[in-house]
Coordinates of C-alpha atoms in Angstrom, one line a residue:
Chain A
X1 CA -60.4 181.5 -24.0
X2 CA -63.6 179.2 -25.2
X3 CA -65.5 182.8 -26.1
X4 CA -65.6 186.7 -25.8
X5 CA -68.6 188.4 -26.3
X6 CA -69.4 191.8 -26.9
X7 CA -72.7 193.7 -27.0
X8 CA -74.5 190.6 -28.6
X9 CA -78.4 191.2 -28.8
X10 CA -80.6 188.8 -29.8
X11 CA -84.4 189.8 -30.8
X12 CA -87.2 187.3 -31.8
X13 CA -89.5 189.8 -33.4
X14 CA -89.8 192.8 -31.3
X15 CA -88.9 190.6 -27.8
X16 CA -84.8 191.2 -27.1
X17 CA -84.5 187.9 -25.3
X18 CA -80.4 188.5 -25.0
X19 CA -78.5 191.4 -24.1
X20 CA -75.0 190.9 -23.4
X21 CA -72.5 193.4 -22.9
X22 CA -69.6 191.4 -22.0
X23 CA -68.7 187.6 -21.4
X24 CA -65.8 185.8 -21.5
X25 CA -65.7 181.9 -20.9
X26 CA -62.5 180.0 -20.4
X27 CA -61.5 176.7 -22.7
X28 CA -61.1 173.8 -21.0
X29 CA -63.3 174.2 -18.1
X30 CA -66.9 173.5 -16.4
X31 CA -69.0 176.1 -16.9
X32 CA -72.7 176.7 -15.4
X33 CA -75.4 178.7 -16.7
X34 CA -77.5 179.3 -14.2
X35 CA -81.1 181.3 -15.0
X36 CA -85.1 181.3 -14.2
X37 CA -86.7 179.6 -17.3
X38 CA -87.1 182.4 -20.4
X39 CA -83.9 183.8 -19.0
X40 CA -81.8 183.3 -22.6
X41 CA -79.5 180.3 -21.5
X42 CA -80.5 178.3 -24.6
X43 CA -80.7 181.3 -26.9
X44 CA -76.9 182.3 -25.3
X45 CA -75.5 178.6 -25.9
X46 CA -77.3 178.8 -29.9
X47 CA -75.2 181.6 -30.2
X48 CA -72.2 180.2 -29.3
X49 CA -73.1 176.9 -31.1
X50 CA -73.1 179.0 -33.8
X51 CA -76.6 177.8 -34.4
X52 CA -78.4 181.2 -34.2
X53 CA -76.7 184.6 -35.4
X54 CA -77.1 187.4 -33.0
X55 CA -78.9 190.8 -33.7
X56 CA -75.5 192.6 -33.2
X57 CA -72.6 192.1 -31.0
X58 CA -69.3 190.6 -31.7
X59 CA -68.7 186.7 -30.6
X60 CA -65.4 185.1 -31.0
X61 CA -64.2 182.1 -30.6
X62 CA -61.2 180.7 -29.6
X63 CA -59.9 184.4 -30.8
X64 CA -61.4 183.8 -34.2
X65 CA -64.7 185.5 -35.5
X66 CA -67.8 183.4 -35.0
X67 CA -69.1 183.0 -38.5
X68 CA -72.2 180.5 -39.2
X69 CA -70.7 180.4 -42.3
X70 CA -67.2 178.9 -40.6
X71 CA -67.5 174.7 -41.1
X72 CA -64.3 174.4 -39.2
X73 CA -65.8 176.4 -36.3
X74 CA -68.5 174.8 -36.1
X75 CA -67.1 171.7 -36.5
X76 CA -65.8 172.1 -33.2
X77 CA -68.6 172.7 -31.3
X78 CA -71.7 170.4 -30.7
X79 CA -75.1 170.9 -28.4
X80 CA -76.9 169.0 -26.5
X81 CA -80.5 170.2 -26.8
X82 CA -83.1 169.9 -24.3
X83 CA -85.1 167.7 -25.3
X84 CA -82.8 166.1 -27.9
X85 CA -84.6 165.3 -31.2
X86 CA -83.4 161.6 -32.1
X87 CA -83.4 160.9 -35.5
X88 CA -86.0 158.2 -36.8
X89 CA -83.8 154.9 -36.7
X90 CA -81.6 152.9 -34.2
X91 CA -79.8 154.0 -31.3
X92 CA -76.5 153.1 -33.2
X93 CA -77.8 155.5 -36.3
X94 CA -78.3 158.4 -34.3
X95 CA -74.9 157.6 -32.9
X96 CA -73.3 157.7 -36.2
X97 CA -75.1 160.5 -38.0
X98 CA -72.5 163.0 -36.9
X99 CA -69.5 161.1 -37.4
X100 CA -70.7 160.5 -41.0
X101 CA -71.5 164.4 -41.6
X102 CA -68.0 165.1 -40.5
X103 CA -66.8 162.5 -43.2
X104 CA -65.0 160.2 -40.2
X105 CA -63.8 157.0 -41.6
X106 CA -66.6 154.2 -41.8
X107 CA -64.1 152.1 -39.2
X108 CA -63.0 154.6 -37.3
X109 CA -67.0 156.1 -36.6
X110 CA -67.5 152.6 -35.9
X111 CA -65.2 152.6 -32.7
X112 CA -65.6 155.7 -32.1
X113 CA -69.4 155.0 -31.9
X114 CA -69.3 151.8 -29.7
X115 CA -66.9 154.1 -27.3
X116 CA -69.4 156.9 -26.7
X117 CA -72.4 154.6 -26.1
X118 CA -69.8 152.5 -23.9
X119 CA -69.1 155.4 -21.9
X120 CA -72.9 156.0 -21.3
X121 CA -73.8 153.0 -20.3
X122 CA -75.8 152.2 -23.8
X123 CA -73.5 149.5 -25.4
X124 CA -76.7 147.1 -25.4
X125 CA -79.3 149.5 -26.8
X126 CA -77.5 149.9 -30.3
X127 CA -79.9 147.9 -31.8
X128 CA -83.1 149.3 -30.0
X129 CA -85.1 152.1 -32.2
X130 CA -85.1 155.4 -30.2
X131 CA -88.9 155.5 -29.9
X132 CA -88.3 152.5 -27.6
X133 CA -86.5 154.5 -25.1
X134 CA -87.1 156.1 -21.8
X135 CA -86.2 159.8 -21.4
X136 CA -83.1 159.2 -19.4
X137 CA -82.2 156.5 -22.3
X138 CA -82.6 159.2 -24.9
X139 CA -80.7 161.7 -23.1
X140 CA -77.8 159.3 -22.9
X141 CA -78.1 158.1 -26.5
X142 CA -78.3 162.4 -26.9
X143 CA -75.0 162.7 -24.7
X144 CA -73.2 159.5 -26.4
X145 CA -73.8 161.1 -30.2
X146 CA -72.0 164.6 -29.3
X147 CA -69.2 162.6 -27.3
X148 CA -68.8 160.4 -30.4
X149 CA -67.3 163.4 -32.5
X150 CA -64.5 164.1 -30.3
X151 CA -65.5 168.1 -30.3
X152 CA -64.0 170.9 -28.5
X153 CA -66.9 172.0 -27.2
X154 CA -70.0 170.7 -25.6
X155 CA -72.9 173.0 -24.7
X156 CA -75.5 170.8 -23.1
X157 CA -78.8 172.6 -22.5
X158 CA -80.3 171.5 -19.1
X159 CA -78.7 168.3 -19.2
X160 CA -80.1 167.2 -16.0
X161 CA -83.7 168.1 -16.1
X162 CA -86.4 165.3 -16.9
X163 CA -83.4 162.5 -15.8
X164 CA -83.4 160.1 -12.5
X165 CA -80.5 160.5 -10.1
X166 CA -78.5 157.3 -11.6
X167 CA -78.6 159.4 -15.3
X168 CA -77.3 162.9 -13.3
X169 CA -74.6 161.0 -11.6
X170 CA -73.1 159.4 -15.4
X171 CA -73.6 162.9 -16.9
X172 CA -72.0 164.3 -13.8
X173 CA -69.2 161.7 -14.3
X174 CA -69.0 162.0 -18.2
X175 CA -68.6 165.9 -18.0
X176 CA -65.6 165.7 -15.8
X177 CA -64.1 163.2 -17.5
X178 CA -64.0 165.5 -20.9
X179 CA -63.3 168.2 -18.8
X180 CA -60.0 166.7 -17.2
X181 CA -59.1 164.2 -19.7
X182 CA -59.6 165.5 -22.6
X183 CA -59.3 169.3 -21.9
X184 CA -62.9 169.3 -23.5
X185 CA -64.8 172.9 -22.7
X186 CA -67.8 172.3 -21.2
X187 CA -70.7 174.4 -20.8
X188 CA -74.3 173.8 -19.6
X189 CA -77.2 175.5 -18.7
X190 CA -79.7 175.3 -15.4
X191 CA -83.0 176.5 -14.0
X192 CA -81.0 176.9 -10.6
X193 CA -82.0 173.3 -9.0
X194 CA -79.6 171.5 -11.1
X195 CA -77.2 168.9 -9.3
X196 CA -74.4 169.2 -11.5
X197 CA -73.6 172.9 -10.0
X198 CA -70.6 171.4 -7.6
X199 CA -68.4 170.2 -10.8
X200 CA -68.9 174.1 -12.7
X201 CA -65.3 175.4 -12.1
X202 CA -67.4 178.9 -12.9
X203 CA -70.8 179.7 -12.2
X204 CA -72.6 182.6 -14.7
X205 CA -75.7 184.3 -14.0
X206 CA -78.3 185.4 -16.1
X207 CA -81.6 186.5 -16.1
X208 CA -83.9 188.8 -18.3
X209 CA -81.1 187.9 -21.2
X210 CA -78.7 190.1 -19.7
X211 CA -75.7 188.4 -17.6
X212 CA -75.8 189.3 -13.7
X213 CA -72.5 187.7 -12.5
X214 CA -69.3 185.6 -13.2
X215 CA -68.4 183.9 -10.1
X216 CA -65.0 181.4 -10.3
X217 CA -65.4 178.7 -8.2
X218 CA -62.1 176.9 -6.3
X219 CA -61.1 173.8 -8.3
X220 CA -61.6 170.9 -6.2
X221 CA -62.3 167.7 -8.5
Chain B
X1 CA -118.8 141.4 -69.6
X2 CA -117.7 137.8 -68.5
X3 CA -116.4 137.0 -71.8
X4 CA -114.6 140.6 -72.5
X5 CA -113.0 139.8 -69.0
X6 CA -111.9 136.2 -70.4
X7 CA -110.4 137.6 -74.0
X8 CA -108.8 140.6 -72.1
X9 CA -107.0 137.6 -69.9
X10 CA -105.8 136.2 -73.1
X11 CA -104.6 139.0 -74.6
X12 CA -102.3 139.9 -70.8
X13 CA -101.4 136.2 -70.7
X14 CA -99.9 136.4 -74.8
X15 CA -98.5 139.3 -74.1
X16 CA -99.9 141.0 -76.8
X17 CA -97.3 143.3 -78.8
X18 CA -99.5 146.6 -79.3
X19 CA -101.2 146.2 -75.8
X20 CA -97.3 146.0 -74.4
X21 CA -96.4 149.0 -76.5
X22 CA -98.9 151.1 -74.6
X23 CA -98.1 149.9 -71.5
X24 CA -95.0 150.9 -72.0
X25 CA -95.1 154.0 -73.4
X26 CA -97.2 154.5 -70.2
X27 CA -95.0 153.6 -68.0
X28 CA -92.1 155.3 -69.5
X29 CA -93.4 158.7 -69.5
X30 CA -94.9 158.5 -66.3
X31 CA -92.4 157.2 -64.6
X32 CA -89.9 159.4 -66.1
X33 CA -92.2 162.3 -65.2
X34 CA -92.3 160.9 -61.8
X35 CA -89.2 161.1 -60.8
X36 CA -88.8 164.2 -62.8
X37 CA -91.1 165.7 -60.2
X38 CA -89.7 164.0 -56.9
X39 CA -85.9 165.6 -58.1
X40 CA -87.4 169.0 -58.7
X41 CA -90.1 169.2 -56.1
X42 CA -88.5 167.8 -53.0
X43 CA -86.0 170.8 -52.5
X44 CA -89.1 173.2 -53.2
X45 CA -91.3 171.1 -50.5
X46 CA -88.5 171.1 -48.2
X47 CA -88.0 174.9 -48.5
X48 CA -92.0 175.5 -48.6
X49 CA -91.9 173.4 -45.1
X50 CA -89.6 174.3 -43.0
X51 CA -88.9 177.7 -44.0
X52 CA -90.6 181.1 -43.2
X53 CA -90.3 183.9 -46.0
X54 CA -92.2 186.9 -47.7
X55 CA -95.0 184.8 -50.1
X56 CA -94.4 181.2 -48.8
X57 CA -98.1 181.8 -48.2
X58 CA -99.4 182.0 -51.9
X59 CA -96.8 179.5 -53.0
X60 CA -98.3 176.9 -51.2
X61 CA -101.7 178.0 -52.6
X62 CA -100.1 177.5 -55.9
X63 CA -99.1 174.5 -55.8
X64 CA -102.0 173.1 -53.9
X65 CA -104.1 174.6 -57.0
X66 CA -102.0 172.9 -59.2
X67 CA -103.3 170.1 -58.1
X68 CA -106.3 170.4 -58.9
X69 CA -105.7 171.9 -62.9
X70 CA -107.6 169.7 -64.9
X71 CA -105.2 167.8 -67.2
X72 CA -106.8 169.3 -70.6
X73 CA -105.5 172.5 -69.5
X74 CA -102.3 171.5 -69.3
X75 CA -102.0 170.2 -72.0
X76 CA -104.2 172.8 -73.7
X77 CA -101.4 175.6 -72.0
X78 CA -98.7 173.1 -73.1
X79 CA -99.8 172.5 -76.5
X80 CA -100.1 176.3 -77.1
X81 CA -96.4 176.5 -76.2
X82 CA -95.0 173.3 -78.0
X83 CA -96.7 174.3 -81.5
X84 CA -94.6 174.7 -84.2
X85 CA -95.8 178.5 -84.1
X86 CA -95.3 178.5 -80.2
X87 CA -92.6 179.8 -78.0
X88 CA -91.4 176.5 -77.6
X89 CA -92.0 175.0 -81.4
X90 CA -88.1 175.2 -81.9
X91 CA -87.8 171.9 -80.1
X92 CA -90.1 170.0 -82.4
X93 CA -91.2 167.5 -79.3
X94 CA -94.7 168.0 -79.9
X95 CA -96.5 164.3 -80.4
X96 CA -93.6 162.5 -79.3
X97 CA -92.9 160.8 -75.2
X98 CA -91.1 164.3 -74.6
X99 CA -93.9 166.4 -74.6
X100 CA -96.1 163.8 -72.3
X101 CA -93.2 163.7 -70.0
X102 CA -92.7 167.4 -70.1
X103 CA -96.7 167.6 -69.4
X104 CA -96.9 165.3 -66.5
X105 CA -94.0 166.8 -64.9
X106 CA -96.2 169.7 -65.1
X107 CA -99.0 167.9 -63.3
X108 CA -96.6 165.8 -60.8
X109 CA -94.3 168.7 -60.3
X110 CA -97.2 170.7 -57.6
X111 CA -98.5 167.1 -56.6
X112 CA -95.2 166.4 -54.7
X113 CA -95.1 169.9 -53.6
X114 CA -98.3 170.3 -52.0
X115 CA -98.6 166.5 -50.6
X116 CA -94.4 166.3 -49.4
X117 CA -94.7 170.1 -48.1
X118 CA -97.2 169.2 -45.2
X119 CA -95.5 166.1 -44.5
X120 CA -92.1 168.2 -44.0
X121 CA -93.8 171.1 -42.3
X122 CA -95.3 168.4 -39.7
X123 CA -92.0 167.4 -38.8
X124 CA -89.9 168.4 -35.6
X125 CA -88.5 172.1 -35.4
X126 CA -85.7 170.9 -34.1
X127 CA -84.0 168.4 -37.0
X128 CA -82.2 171.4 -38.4
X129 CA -80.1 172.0 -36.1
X130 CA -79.8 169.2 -34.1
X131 CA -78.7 168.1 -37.7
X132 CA -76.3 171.1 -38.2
X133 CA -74.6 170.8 -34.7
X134 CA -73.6 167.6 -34.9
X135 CA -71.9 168.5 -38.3
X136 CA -74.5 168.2 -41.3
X137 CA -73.9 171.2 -44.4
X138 CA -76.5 172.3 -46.1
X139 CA -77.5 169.7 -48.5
X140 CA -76.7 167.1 -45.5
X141 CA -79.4 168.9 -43.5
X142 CA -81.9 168.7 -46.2
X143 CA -81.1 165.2 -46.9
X144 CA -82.1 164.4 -43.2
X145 CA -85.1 165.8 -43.3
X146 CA -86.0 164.0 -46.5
X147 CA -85.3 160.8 -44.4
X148 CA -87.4 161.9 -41.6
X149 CA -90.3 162.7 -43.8
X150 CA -89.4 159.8 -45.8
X151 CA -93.0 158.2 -45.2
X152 CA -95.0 161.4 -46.5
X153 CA -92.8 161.8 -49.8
X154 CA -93.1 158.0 -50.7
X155 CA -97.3 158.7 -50.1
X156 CA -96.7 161.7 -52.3
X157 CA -94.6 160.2 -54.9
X158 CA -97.1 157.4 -55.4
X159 CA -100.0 159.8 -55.4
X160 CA -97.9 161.6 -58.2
X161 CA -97.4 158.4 -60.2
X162 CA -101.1 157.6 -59.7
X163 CA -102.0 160.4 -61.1
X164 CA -99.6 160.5 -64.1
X165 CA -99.9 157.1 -65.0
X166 CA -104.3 157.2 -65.1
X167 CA -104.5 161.1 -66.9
X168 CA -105.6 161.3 -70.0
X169 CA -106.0 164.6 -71.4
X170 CA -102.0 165.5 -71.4
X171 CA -101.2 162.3 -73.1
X172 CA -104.0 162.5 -75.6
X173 CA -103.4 165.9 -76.4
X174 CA -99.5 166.3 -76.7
X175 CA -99.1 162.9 -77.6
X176 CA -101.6 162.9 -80.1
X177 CA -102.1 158.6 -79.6
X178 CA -99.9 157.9 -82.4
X179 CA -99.7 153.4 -82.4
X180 CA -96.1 152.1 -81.7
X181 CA -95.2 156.2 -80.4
X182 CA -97.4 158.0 -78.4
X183 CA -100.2 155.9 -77.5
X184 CA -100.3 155.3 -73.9
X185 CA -102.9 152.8 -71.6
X186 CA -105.1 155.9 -71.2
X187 CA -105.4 157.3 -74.5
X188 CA -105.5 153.8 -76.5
X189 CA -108.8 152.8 -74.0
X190 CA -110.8 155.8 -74.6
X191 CA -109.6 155.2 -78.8
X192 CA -110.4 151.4 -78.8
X193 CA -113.5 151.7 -76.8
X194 CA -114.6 154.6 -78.9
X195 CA -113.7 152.0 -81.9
X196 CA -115.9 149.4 -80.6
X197 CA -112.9 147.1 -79.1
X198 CA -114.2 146.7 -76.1
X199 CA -111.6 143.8 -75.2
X200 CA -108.6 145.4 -75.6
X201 CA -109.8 148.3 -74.0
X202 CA -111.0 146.0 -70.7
X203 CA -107.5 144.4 -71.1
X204 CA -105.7 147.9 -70.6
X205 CA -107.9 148.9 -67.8
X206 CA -107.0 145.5 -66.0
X207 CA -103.0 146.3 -66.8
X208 CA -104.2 150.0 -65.5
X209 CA -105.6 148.0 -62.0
X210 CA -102.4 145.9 -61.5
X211 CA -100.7 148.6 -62.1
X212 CA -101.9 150.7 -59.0
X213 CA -101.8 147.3 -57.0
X214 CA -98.1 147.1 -57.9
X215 CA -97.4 150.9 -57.2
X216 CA -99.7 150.1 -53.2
X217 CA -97.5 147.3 -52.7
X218 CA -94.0 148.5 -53.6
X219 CA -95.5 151.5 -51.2
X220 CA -95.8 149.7 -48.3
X221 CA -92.8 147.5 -48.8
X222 CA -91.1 150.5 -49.0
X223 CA -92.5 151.9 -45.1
X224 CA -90.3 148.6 -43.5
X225 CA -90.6 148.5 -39.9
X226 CA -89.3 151.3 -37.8
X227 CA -87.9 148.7 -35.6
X228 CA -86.0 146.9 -38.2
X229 CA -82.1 147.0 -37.3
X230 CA -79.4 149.4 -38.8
X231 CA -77.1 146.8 -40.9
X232 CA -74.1 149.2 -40.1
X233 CA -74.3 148.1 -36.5
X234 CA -71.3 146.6 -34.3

């Protein structure tokens, strides 16, 4: 199991913007957040990105306690934001930047960086600055720099939004590919319009912060 | 005026050995002083930028008043404190670099504050933890967002070593202008032109003008174009 959550609230000021009595999300798998816009998706996948510390609740992952104090945890995990913020610089810096936080060897990051932007189509934008880029180029150059630290985890908030139909389909393509090669847990969140619902193997609904459903959906990629 | 201009060209192009004394001593404590204040004040900028707490508020008054203490009072307050019957007399540093160093890391210290917290606060909520997901600690995080704001603390650091480099009162009145010691650009023009040598004076003042070209142009050097490739690439 990816997580298990119990009772998490989250409050910005007096607002509870997530209220979550109970979710469970299986490793290795597809899973789709699916709410109306202010529904908590992005606050839910900070939380489990270890990025924002609930109110109260419990969170474990991977059956450990989710501390924002736990490096190796979090080491695991990466998100995507929506929008991505790129780092001033080259494509290829923003590519690297995680695999030198993690302390990856200099020739091993180098591979590993020319891989990920291989696998999303970027290999001849290395050189280009990111304020050069369109916004599907910056989402792949967003998508290449998790991919390029091997993690665990993705969390990818509204991967699809702002992208043309060529971008959708290599996100679409990239997901599974984690998902079924590498055993990589995927989750990622959507207004409801998204076309990357047919590859979730599980579907979770939320709205108002609170989670309405859970439905598993029959493997078929 | 002419001629003064001529003799104070003579005395740059001999190098002269008391005028180079001065402009060392100058540069010494105000560089030192300099990046005295970039070391301490960057962490304090960062933390005054992107970071909310109880009385952020009047810290950022403070330092942005700092800026603006004349630089007699400092070294009026500092001179008070490095006195042999001061707090601070024990260290005997009083009239020696030292105490001009310590005093223009007083008045560089809320220079970089104020001018490198806006820059930081201006910058994207989001580098934090798009820096901390993809794997960064704590002092990797605050490294990145020095390097984002990279162009606002160079404009502050030279603004700091501007100011440092041209005050007068700190260095007159801690340093006490002592020849061959303490006597900086500053403090040697206002005694030589008091002194009727108005040559050597003008001659400082020119090394005081190249100076601040010098510090414009290593500036802008230093803002290289965004575009310019990353020499790690494949």
């Amino acid at each position: 199991m990816f997580c298990e959550c119990h009772d998490i609230l989250v409050r910005y000021g007096r607002t509870v913007v997530l209220d979550v009595q109970r979710l469970a999300i299986p490793a290795g798998h597809i899973t789709t957040i699916v709410g109306p816009n202010g529904a908590g998706k992005t606050t839910l996948l900070e939380v489990l990105a270890l990025l924002r510390r609930p109110t109260c609740g419990q969170v474990s992952l991977w059956g450990r306690p989710a501390e924002a104090s736990d490096r190796e945890l979090q080491k695991k995990i990466v998100m995507v934001m929506h929008p991505g913020y790129m780092f001033h610089g080259a494509v290829w810096h923003n590519v690297m930047y995680g695999l030198r936080a993690r302390g990856t060897r200099r020739s091993e990051s180098r591979l590993r960086a020319a891989d990920a932007l291989k696998m999303v189509g970027m290999s001849d934008f290395a050189h280009r600055n990111v304020v050069d880029l369109s916004a599907g180029e910056r989402q792949r150059v967003n998508l290449a720099r998790a991919v390029a630290i091997g993690p665990e985890a993705v969390l990818l908030d509204e991967p699809s939004a702002n992208v043309d139909t060529r971008t959708v389909a290599l996100i679409r393509n990239l997901l599974r590919r984690l998902s079924q090669e590498q055993g990589t847990t995927v989750i990622h969140t959507s207004p409801g319009n998204s076309q990357l619902h047919d590859i979730a193997d599980r579907v979770v609904y939320i709205e108002a912060g609170r989670i309405l459903k859970s439905d598993e959906r029959p493997s078929d990629n | 005026m002419i001629e003064a201009v001529q003799k104070a060209g003579q005395l740059l192009w001999r190098l002269d050995p008391i005028l180079l004394d001065c402009v060392k001593v100058s540069l010494l404590c105000s560089l030192t002083a300099t990046a005295a204040a970039v070391l301490m004040g960057a962490p304090v900028a960062v933390l005054l930028g992107r970071k909310h707490f109880p009385g952020r508020r009047v810290l950022v008054v403070a330092a942005h008043t700092g800026m603006a203490v004349p630089t007699v009072v400092i070294g009026l307050l500092l001179y008070g404190l490095l006195s042999r019957n001061g707090p601070l007399g024990v260290l005997s540093i009083l009239y020696t670099p030292k105490a001009i160093i310590l005093g223009e890391f007083a008045l560089g210290f809320p220079i970089i504050v104020a001018l490198f917290s806006a820059a930081a606060a201006g910058l994207d909520a989001r580098i934090e933890m798009t820096a901390r997901t993809l794997g960064a600690g704590r002092f990797g995080v605050f490294l990145t967002v020095v390097r984002e704001a990279k162009v606002g603390l160079i404009a502050a650091t030279m603004s700091a070593f501007g100011r440092l480099c041209s005050e007068l009162g700190i260095a007159m009145m801690l340093g006490g202008s002592i020849k061959h010691h303490t006597r900086t650009m500053t403090t040697a023009i206002a005694m030589e032109t008091s002194g009727g040598e108005f040559t050597f004076a003008l001659a400082l003042g020119l090394v005081l003008l190249l100076v601040a070209l010098g510090v414009n142009i290593a500036a802008q050097l230093f803002r290289l174009p965004a575009q310019r490739r990353h020499p790690d690439v494949l």
